[in-house]
Amino acid sequence: MKEVIISNLEAGQRFDRFLDKYLSGAGKGFIYKMLRKKNITLNNKKADGSEKIREGDLVKIFFSDETFEKFTSAPSLKNQKSEHESDYKKLGNTKLDIVYEDTDMIFINKPQGMLSQKAKQEDISLVEYLNAYLLQTGAIKQQDLKTFRPGVCNRLDRNTSGIVAAGKTIKGLQELSLYFKDRSIDKYYICLVKGYGLKRQRINGFLLKDEKTNKVEIFNKNINIIPDAALPIETEYIPVADNGEISLVKVHLLTGRSHQIRAHMASIGFPLIGDSKYGDKSFNGDFLKKYHIKSQMLHAYELNIPQKDIHIHTKLPSGFIHVLKGENIWEPGIPEALEVLH
């Protein structure tokens, strides 16, 4: 018989989902059969798997040593362990720019060029750096990764920098996922765009994504090519400063769709500088020569969660300051202005 005490990392999930990860070599049918026969109990009582487990709950597994070893030492789990140990040792010395952290949540300023999550198995993304950091600081242990995986709750494009929210516990992941889903999180970005003379405004439209090209189109009205394919979007932009040619803009992302800011700003005639998909090719070429800008000037600058009294923002990225100074837009009061513009 084996006993497992539920940790704060694992609390908040359904019992059957915990067992599916803990006994990774066993099928769901076998697990439910063991629950019915009381070969697996929760707090010394029969369970059906739908229970939400809490920190300190006692799980008893009445298996022989051979059976237990069989279901907790599946090939996939062995591969996971070796993968974690090798990857995380390499990544452990990488310093993350942590904007805010508490027991359940962490907010990281992702650099431009880093994936938020893996696109391919061999990728190293922010998730791997996060796990390495949590292992290094002792927030999680290697064995915890069998039943819980810290993860990000919002994704930024590889070449978009800024705040990414992640859950350090099941509770943190669930809370953040709910806030993003019900749009109770205020998300603000900053960008540098071609053009000037913008007036603060909320703009609406519909966004249609082509999965093959990974590019979107913006329409003023819903279209009937494919039912419900074009998704409604809403973006608020707030001009901050300009030089009569380009503008620094703060954007309130009211809906969060793929490439929304980039495509929506381009659709009204103010494409982001450096944006190869939706930008002005000739204009981008000038800024490539002058400032070596190779990707969109877009940064997830600020994030507010009223329910948790969390209000955070990053510093103004050095790349933005470099261009603002070079284009004679920079003023010492710009960082303060960005903080108060809502």
CSV table of C-alpha atoms in Angstrom, one decimal:
chain,number,residue,atom,x,y,z
A,1,MET,CA,0.0,0.0,0.0
A,2,LYS,CA,1.2,3.5,-0.9
A,3,GLU,CA,0.2,6.8,0.7
A,4,VAL,CA,0.3,10.1,-1.1
A,5,ILE,CA,-0.4,13.5,0.6
A,6,ILE,CA,-1.8,16.1,-1.8
A,7,SER,CA,0.5,19.1,-2.0
A,8,ASN,CA,-0.5,22.8,-2.6
A,9,LEU,CA,0.8,22.4,-6.2
A,10,GLU,CA,-1.7,19.6,-6.9
A,11,ALA,CA,-4.7,20.9,-5.0
A,12,GLY,CA,-7.8,22.1,-6.9
A,13,GLN,CA,-7.9,19.5,-9.7
A,14,ARG,CA,-10.3,16.6,-10.0
A,15,PHE,CA,-9.1,13.4,-8.3
A,16,ASP,CA,-9.3,11.3,-11.5
A,17,ARG,CA,-7.1,13.8,-13.4
A,18,PHE,CA,-4.5,13.6,-10.6
A,19,LEU,CA,-4.6,9.8,-10.7
A,20,ASP,CA,-4.3,9.8,-14.5
A,21,LYS,CA,-1.0,11.7,-14.2
A,22,TYR,CA,0.3,9.9,-11.1
A,23,LEU,CA,-0.5,6.4,-12.4
A,24,SER,CA,0.6,7.4,-16.0
A,25,GLY,CA,1.0,3.8,-17.0
A,26,ALA,CA,-2.5,2.8,-16.2
A,27,GLY,CA,-5.5,3.4,-18.4
A,28,LYS,CA,-8.6,5.5,-17.3
A,29,GLY,CA,-10.7,2.3,-17.2
A,30,PHE,CA,-8.4,0.6,-14.9
A,31,ILE,CA,-8.2,3.6,-12.5
A,32,TYR,CA,-12.0,3.8,-12.3
A,33,LYS,CA,-12.2,0.1,-11.7
A,34,MET,CA,-9.7,0.5,-8.8
A,35,LEU,CA,-11.8,3.4,-7.4
A,36,ARG,CA,-15.0,1.3,-7.5
A,37,LYS,CA,-13.3,-1.6,-5.7
A,38,LYS,CA,-11.8,0.8,-3.1
A,39,ASN,CA,-8.2,-0.2,-4.1
A,40,ILE,CA,-7.7,3.6,-4.4
A,41,THR,CA,-9.3,5.7,-1.6
A,42,LEU,CA,-9.4,9.4,-0.8
A,43,ASN,CA,-9.2,10.4,2.9
A,44,ASN,CA,-10.0,6.7,3.7
A,45,LYS,CA,-13.3,6.8,1.8
A,46,LYS,CA,-14.5,5.5,-1.4
A,47,ALA,CA,-14.2,8.0,-4.3
A,48,ASP,CA,-15.5,8.1,-7.8
A,49,GLY,CA,-12.9,10.4,-9.2
A,50,SER,CA,-15.0,13.6,-9.6
A,51,GLU,CA,-13.9,15.0,-6.2
A,52,LYS,CA,-11.8,18.2,-6.2
A,53,ILE,CA,-8.7,17.4,-4.2
A,54,ARG,CA,-7.4,19.7,-1.5
A,55,GLU,CA,-4.0,20.3,0.0
A,56,GLY,CA,-3.4,17.7,2.8
A,57,ASP,CA,-5.8,15.1,1.3
A,58,LEU,CA,-4.7,11.5,1.9
A,59,VAL,CA,-4.6,9.1,-1.1
A,60,LYS,CA,-4.1,5.4,-0.4
A,61,ILE,CA,-3.3,3.1,-3.3
A,62,PHE,CA,-3.6,-0.6,-2.4
A,63,PHE,CA,-1.4,-2.1,-5.1
A,64,SER,CA,1.4,-4.7,-4.8
A,65,ASP,CA,4.9,-3.2,-5.2
A,66,GLU,CA,5.2,-4.7,-8.6
A,67,THR,CA,1.9,-3.3,-9.8
A,68,PHE,CA,2.6,0.1,-8.4
A,69,GLU,CA,6.1,0.2,-10.0
A,70,LYS,CA,4.5,-0.9,-13.3
A,71,PHE,CA,2.1,2.0,-13.4
A,72,THR,CA,4.4,4.7,-12.1
A,73,SER,CA,7.4,3.8,-14.2
A,74,ALA,CA,5.9,3.8,-17.6
A,75,PRO,CA,8.3,4.5,-20.5
A,76,SER,CA,6.8,7.9,-21.1
A,77,LEU,CA,7.4,8.9,-17.5
A,78,LYS,CA,11.0,7.7,-17.7
A,79,ASN,CA,11.5,9.7,-20.9
A,80,GLN,CA,9.9,12.7,-19.2
A,81,LYS,CA,12.3,12.5,-16.2
A,82,SER,CA,15.4,12.3,-18.3
A,83,GLU,CA,14.2,15.1,-20.5
A,84,HIS,CA,13.5,17.3,-17.5
A,85,GLU,CA,16.8,16.6,-15.8
A,86,SER,CA,18.9,17.3,-18.9
A,87,ASP,CA,16.9,20.3,-20.1
A,88,TYR,CA,16.5,22.0,-16.7
A,89,LYS,CA,20.1,21.7,-15.7
A,90,LYS,CA,21.1,23.6,-18.9
A,91,LEU,CA,18.4,26.2,-18.4
A,92,GLY,CA,18.9,26.7,-14.6
A,93,ASN,CA,21.3,29.5,-14.9
A,94,THR,CA,19.1,31.7,-17.2
A,95,LYS,CA,17.9,34.8,-15.4
A,96,LEU,CA,14.2,35.5,-15.9
A,97,ASP,CA,12.9,39.0,-15.7
A,98,ILE,CA,10.2,38.4,-13.1
A,99,VAL,CA,7.7,41.3,-12.8
A,100,TYR,CA,5.6,39.8,-10.0
A,101,GLU,CA,5.4,36.5,-8.1
A,102,ASP,CA,3.4,35.1,-5.3
A,103,THR,CA,2.6,31.6,-4.0
A,104,ASP,CA,0.3,30.6,-6.9
A,105,MET,CA,1.2,33.0,-9.8
A,106,ILE,CA,4.2,34.4,-11.6
A,107,PHE,CA,4.4,37.1,-14.3
A,108,ILE,CA,7.5,37.2,-16.5
A,109,ASN,CA,8.7,39.8,-19.0
A,110,LYS,CA,9.4,37.5,-22.0
A,111,PRO,CA,12.1,38.7,-24.3
A,112,GLN,CA,11.6,39.1,-28.0
A,113,GLY,CA,12.6,35.9,-29.9
A,114,MET,CA,11.5,33.5,-27.2
A,115,LEU,CA,8.5,31.1,-27.7
A,116,SER,CA,5.8,31.3,-25.0
A,117,GLN,CA,5.2,27.5,-25.5
A,118,LYS,CA,6.7,24.8,-27.6
A,119,ALA,CA,5.7,24.6,-31.2
A,120,LYS,CA,7.8,21.4,-31.8
A,121,GLN,CA,9.0,18.8,-29.3
A,122,GLU,CA,12.6,20.0,-29.6
A,123,ASP,CA,11.8,23.7,-28.9
A,124,ILE,CA,12.9,25.4,-25.7
A,125,SER,CA,10.2,27.9,-24.6
A,126,LEU,CA,9.4,30.1,-21.7
A,127,VAL,CA,7.7,27.1,-20.1
A,128,GLU,CA,11.0,25.2,-19.9
A,129,TYR,CA,12.8,28.3,-18.5
A,130,LEU,CA,10.0,28.7,-15.9
A,131,ASN,CA,10.2,25.1,-14.8
A,132,ALA,CA,14.0,25.4,-14.4
A,133,TYR,CA,13.6,28.5,-12.3
A,134,LEU,CA,10.9,26.9,-10.1
A,135,LEU,CA,13.1,23.8,-9.6
A,136,GLN,CA,16.1,25.9,-8.8
A,137,THR,CA,14.3,28.0,-6.2
A,138,GLY,CA,12.7,25.0,-4.6
A,139,ALA,CA,9.1,26.1,-5.5
A,140,ILE,CA,8.7,22.7,-7.1
A,141,LYS,CA,10.6,19.4,-6.9
A,142,GLN,CA,11.4,17.0,-9.7
A,143,GLN,CA,8.9,14.5,-8.4
A,144,ASP,CA,6.1,17.1,-8.5
A,145,LEU,CA,6.4,17.2,-12.3
A,146,LYS,CA,4.7,13.8,-12.4
A,147,THR,CA,1.4,15.2,-11.4
A,148,PHE,CA,1.6,18.9,-12.0
A,149,ARG,CA,3.1,21.1,-14.8
A,150,PRO,CA,3.5,24.8,-14.3
A,151,GLY,CA,2.3,26.6,-17.4
A,152,VAL,CA,1.6,29.9,-19.1
A,153,CYS,CA,-2.0,31.2,-19.4
A,154,ASN,CA,-1.5,33.7,-22.2
A,155,ARG,CA,0.7,33.4,-25.2
A,156,LEU,CA,2.7,36.1,-27.1
A,157,ASP,CA,4.1,35.7,-30.5
A,158,ARG,CA,7.8,34.8,-30.6
A,159,ASN,CA,8.8,38.3,-31.6
A,160,THR,CA,6.4,40.1,-29.3
A,161,SER,CA,8.0,40.8,-25.9
A,162,GLY,CA,6.3,41.5,-22.6
A,163,ILE,CA,4.3,40.1,-19.7
A,164,VAL,CA,3.3,36.5,-19.7
A,165,ALA,CA,1.2,35.1,-16.9
A,166,ALA,CA,1.8,31.6,-15.5
A,167,GLY,CA,0.5,29.4,-12.8
A,168,LYS,CA,2.8,27.9,-10.2
A,169,THR,CA,0.0,25.8,-8.8
A,170,ILE,CA,-3.2,24.2,-10.0
A,171,LYS,CA,-5.0,27.0,-8.1
A,172,GLY,CA,-3.0,29.7,-9.9
A,173,LEU,CA,-3.5,28.1,-13.3
A,174,GLN,CA,-7.3,27.8,-12.7
A,175,GLU,CA,-7.7,31.4,-11.5
A,176,LEU,CA,-5.7,32.9,-14.2
A,177,SER,CA,-7.4,30.9,-16.9
A,178,LEU,CA,-10.8,32.0,-15.6
A,179,TYR,CA,-9.7,35.7,-15.6
A,180,PHE,CA,-8.4,35.5,-19.2
A,181,LYS,CA,-11.6,33.6,-20.3
A,182,ASP,CA,-14.0,36.1,-18.8
A,183,ARG,CA,-11.9,39.1,-19.9
A,184,SER,CA,-11.6,40.5,-16.4
A,185,ILE,CA,-7.9,41.1,-16.9
A,186,ASP,CA,-6.9,44.5,-18.3
A,187,LYS,CA,-4.2,44.0,-20.9
A,188,TYR,CA,-2.2,47.0,-22.3
A,189,TYR,CA,0.4,46.9,-25.0
A,190,ILE,CA,2.7,49.5,-26.5
A,191,CYS,CA,3.7,49.8,-30.1
A,192,LEU,CA,5.5,52.0,-32.6
A,193,VAL,CA,3.5,52.6,-35.7
A,194,LYS,CA,3.8,54.4,-39.0
A,195,GLY,CA,1.8,57.6,-39.1
A,196,TYR,CA,0.6,60.3,-36.8
A,197,GLY,CA,-2.4,62.3,-35.8
A,198,LEU,CA,-4.3,59.5,-34.1
A,199,LYS,CA,-7.1,60.4,-31.7
A,200,ARG,CA,-8.0,58.1,-28.8
A,201,GLN,CA,-10.6,55.6,-30.0
A,202,ARG,CA,-12.2,52.2,-29.7
A,203,ILE,CA,-12.4,50.3,-32.9
A,204,ASN,CA,-14.4,47.2,-33.7
A,205,GLY,CA,-14.3,44.7,-36.5
A,206,PHE,CA,-14.1,41.0,-37.4
A,207,LEU,CA,-11.0,38.9,-37.7
A,208,LEU,CA,-10.7,36.0,-40.1
A,209,LYS,CA,-7.6,33.8,-39.8
A,210,ASP,CA,-6.0,31.7,-42.6
A,211,GLU,CA,-4.5,28.7,-40.7
A,212,LYS,CA,-2.3,27.8,-43.7
A,213,THR,CA,-0.6,31.1,-44.0
A,214,ASN,CA,-0.9,32.0,-40.3
A,215,LYS,CA,-2.2,35.4,-41.4
A,216,VAL,CA,-5.4,37.3,-40.5
A,217,GLU,CA,-7.7,39.7,-42.4
A,218,ILE,CA,-9.8,42.4,-40.7
A,219,PHE,CA,-13.4,43.2,-41.9
A,220,ASN,CA,-15.7,46.0,-40.8
A,221,LYS,CA,-18.7,43.7,-41.0
A,222,ASN,CA,-19.1,40.0,-40.4
A,223,ILE,CA,-18.7,37.9,-43.5
A,224,ASN,CA,-20.6,34.7,-44.4
A,225,ILE,CA,-17.8,32.7,-46.1
A,226,ILE,CA,-17.8,30.2,-43.2
A,227,PRO,CA,-20.3,30.5,-40.4
A,228,ASP,CA,-18.8,32.0,-37.3
A,229,ALA,CA,-15.3,31.9,-38.8
A,230,ALA,CA,-14.8,35.7,-38.5
A,231,LEU,CA,-14.5,36.5,-34.9
A,232,PRO,CA,-15.5,39.9,-33.4
A,233,ILE,CA,-12.7,42.1,-32.1
A,234,GLU,CA,-12.4,45.3,-30.1
A,235,THR,CA,-9.2,47.4,-29.7
A,236,GLU,CA,-8.7,50.7,-28.0
A,237,TYR,CA,-5.7,52.8,-28.9
A,238,ILE,CA,-4.3,55.7,-27.0
A,239,PRO,CA,-1.7,57.9,-28.7
A,240,VAL,CA,1.3,58.9,-26.5
A,241,ALA,CA,3.8,60.8,-28.6
A,242,ASP,CA,4.7,61.3,-32.3
A,243,ASN,CA,7.2,63.3,-34.5
A,244,GLY,CA,5.0,63.9,-37.5
A,245,GLU,CA,6.0,60.6,-39.0
A,246,ILE,CA,5.7,57.8,-36.5
A,247,SER,CA,3.8,57.4,-33.2
A,248,LEU,CA,4.2,55.7,-29.9
A,249,VAL,CA,0.8,54.2,-29.0
A,250,LYS,CA,-0.6,52.4,-26.0
A,251,VAL,CA,-3.2,49.8,-26.9
A,252,HIS,CA,-5.9,48.3,-24.6
A,253,LEU,CA,-6.6,44.8,-25.9
A,254,LEU,CA,-10.3,44.3,-25.2
A,255,THR,CA,-10.5,41.0,-27.1
A,256,GLY,CA,-7.5,38.7,-27.5
A,257,ARG,CA,-7.3,37.2,-31.0
A,258,SER,CA,-4.3,36.1,-33.1
A,259,HIS,CA,-2.3,39.1,-34.4
A,260,GLN,CA,-5.2,41.4,-33.4
A,261,ILE,CA,-3.2,44.5,-32.6
A,262,ARG,CA,-0.9,44.1,-35.6
A,263,ALA,CA,-3.7,43.5,-38.1
A,264,HIS,CA,-6.2,45.9,-36.6
A,265,MET,CA,-3.8,48.9,-36.5
A,266,ALA,CA,-2.7,48.1,-40.1
A,267,SER,CA,-6.3,48.0,-41.2
A,268,ILE,CA,-6.8,51.7,-40.2
A,269,GLY,CA,-3.6,52.8,-41.8
A,270,PHE,CA,-1.2,52.7,-38.9
A,271,PRO,CA,0.9,49.5,-39.4
A,272,LEU,CA,3.5,48.5,-36.7
A,273,ILE,CA,7.1,49.3,-37.5
A,274,GLY,CA,9.0,46.2,-38.3
A,275,ASP,CA,5.9,44.0,-39.0
A,276,SER,CA,6.7,41.8,-42.0
A,277,LYS,CA,3.2,40.4,-42.2
A,278,TYR,CA,1.0,43.5,-42.0
A,279,GLY,CA,3.5,46.4,-42.2
A,280,ASP,CA,4.8,48.7,-44.9
A,281,LYS,CA,7.7,47.0,-46.5
A,282,SER,CA,9.5,50.1,-47.7
A,283,PHE,CA,9.0,51.9,-44.4
A,284,ASN,CA,10.3,48.8,-42.5
A,285,GLY,CA,13.4,48.8,-44.7
A,286,ASP,CA,14.3,52.3,-43.6
A,287,PHE,CA,14.0,51.3,-39.9
A,288,LEU,CA,16.0,48.1,-40.6
A,289,LYS,CA,18.9,50.2,-41.9
A,290,LYS,CA,18.7,52.8,-39.2
A,291,TYR,CA,18.0,50.7,-36.1
A,292,HIS,CA,18.3,47.0,-37.2
A,293,ILE,CA,14.6,46.4,-36.5
A,294,LYS,CA,13.7,43.0,-37.8
A,295,SER,CA,10.4,42.3,-36.2
A,296,GLN,CA,7.3,44.1,-35.0
A,297,MET,CA,7.7,46.9,-32.4
A,298,LEU,CA,5.1,45.5,-30.0
A,299,HIS,CA,5.4,44.9,-26.3
A,300,ALA,CA,2.9,43.6,-23.7
A,301,TYR,CA,3.5,46.4,-21.2
A,302,GLU,CA,0.9,46.3,-18.5
A,303,LEU,CA,-1.5,43.8,-16.9
A,304,ASN,CA,-4.2,44.5,-14.2
A,305,ILE,CA,-6.2,41.9,-12.2
A,306,PRO,CA,-8.7,43.8,-10.0
A,307,GLN,CA,-9.9,40.7,-8.3
A,308,LYS,CA,-6.4,40.0,-6.9
A,309,ASP,CA,-5.4,43.6,-6.6
A,310,ILE,CA,-2.5,42.9,-9.0
A,311,HIS,CA,-1.4,45.9,-11.1
A,312,ILE,CA,1.9,45.4,-12.9
A,313,HIS,CA,3.9,46.9,-15.8
A,314,THR,CA,7.4,46.4,-17.2
A,315,LYS,CA,10.0,49.0,-18.0
A,316,LEU,CA,10.0,50.6,-21.4
A,317,PRO,CA,12.1,48.2,-23.6
A,318,SER,CA,15.5,49.5,-24.6
A,319,GLY,CA,14.7,49.0,-28.3
A,320,PHE,CA,11.7,51.4,-28.0
A,321,ILE,CA,13.9,54.0,-26.2
A,322,HIS,CA,16.6,53.7,-28.9
A,323,VAL,CA,14.1,54.4,-31.7
A,324,LEU,CA,12.3,57.2,-29.7
A,325,LYS,CA,15.6,58.9,-29.1
A,326,GLY,CA,16.8,58.5,-32.7
A,327,GLU,CA,13.5,59.9,-34.0
A,328,ASN,CA,13.5,62.8,-31.6
A,329,ILE,CA,10.3,61.7,-29.8
A,330,TRP,CA,11.8,60.7,-26.5
A,331,GLU,CA,10.9,62.8,-23.4
A,332,PRO,CA,11.8,61.9,-19.8
A,333,GLY,CA,8.1,61.9,-18.9
A,334,ILE,CA,7.1,59.2,-21.3
A,335,PRO,CA,7.4,56.3,-18.9
A,336,GLU,CA,5.3,58.1,-16.3
A,337,ALA,CA,2.7,58.9,-19.0
A,338,LEU,CA,2.5,55.3,-20.0
A,339,GLU,CA,1.7,54.3,-16.5
A,340,VAL,CA,-1.2,56.6,-16.0
A,341,LEU,CA,-2.9,56.3,-19.5
A,342,HIS,CA,-5.9,54.0,-19.2
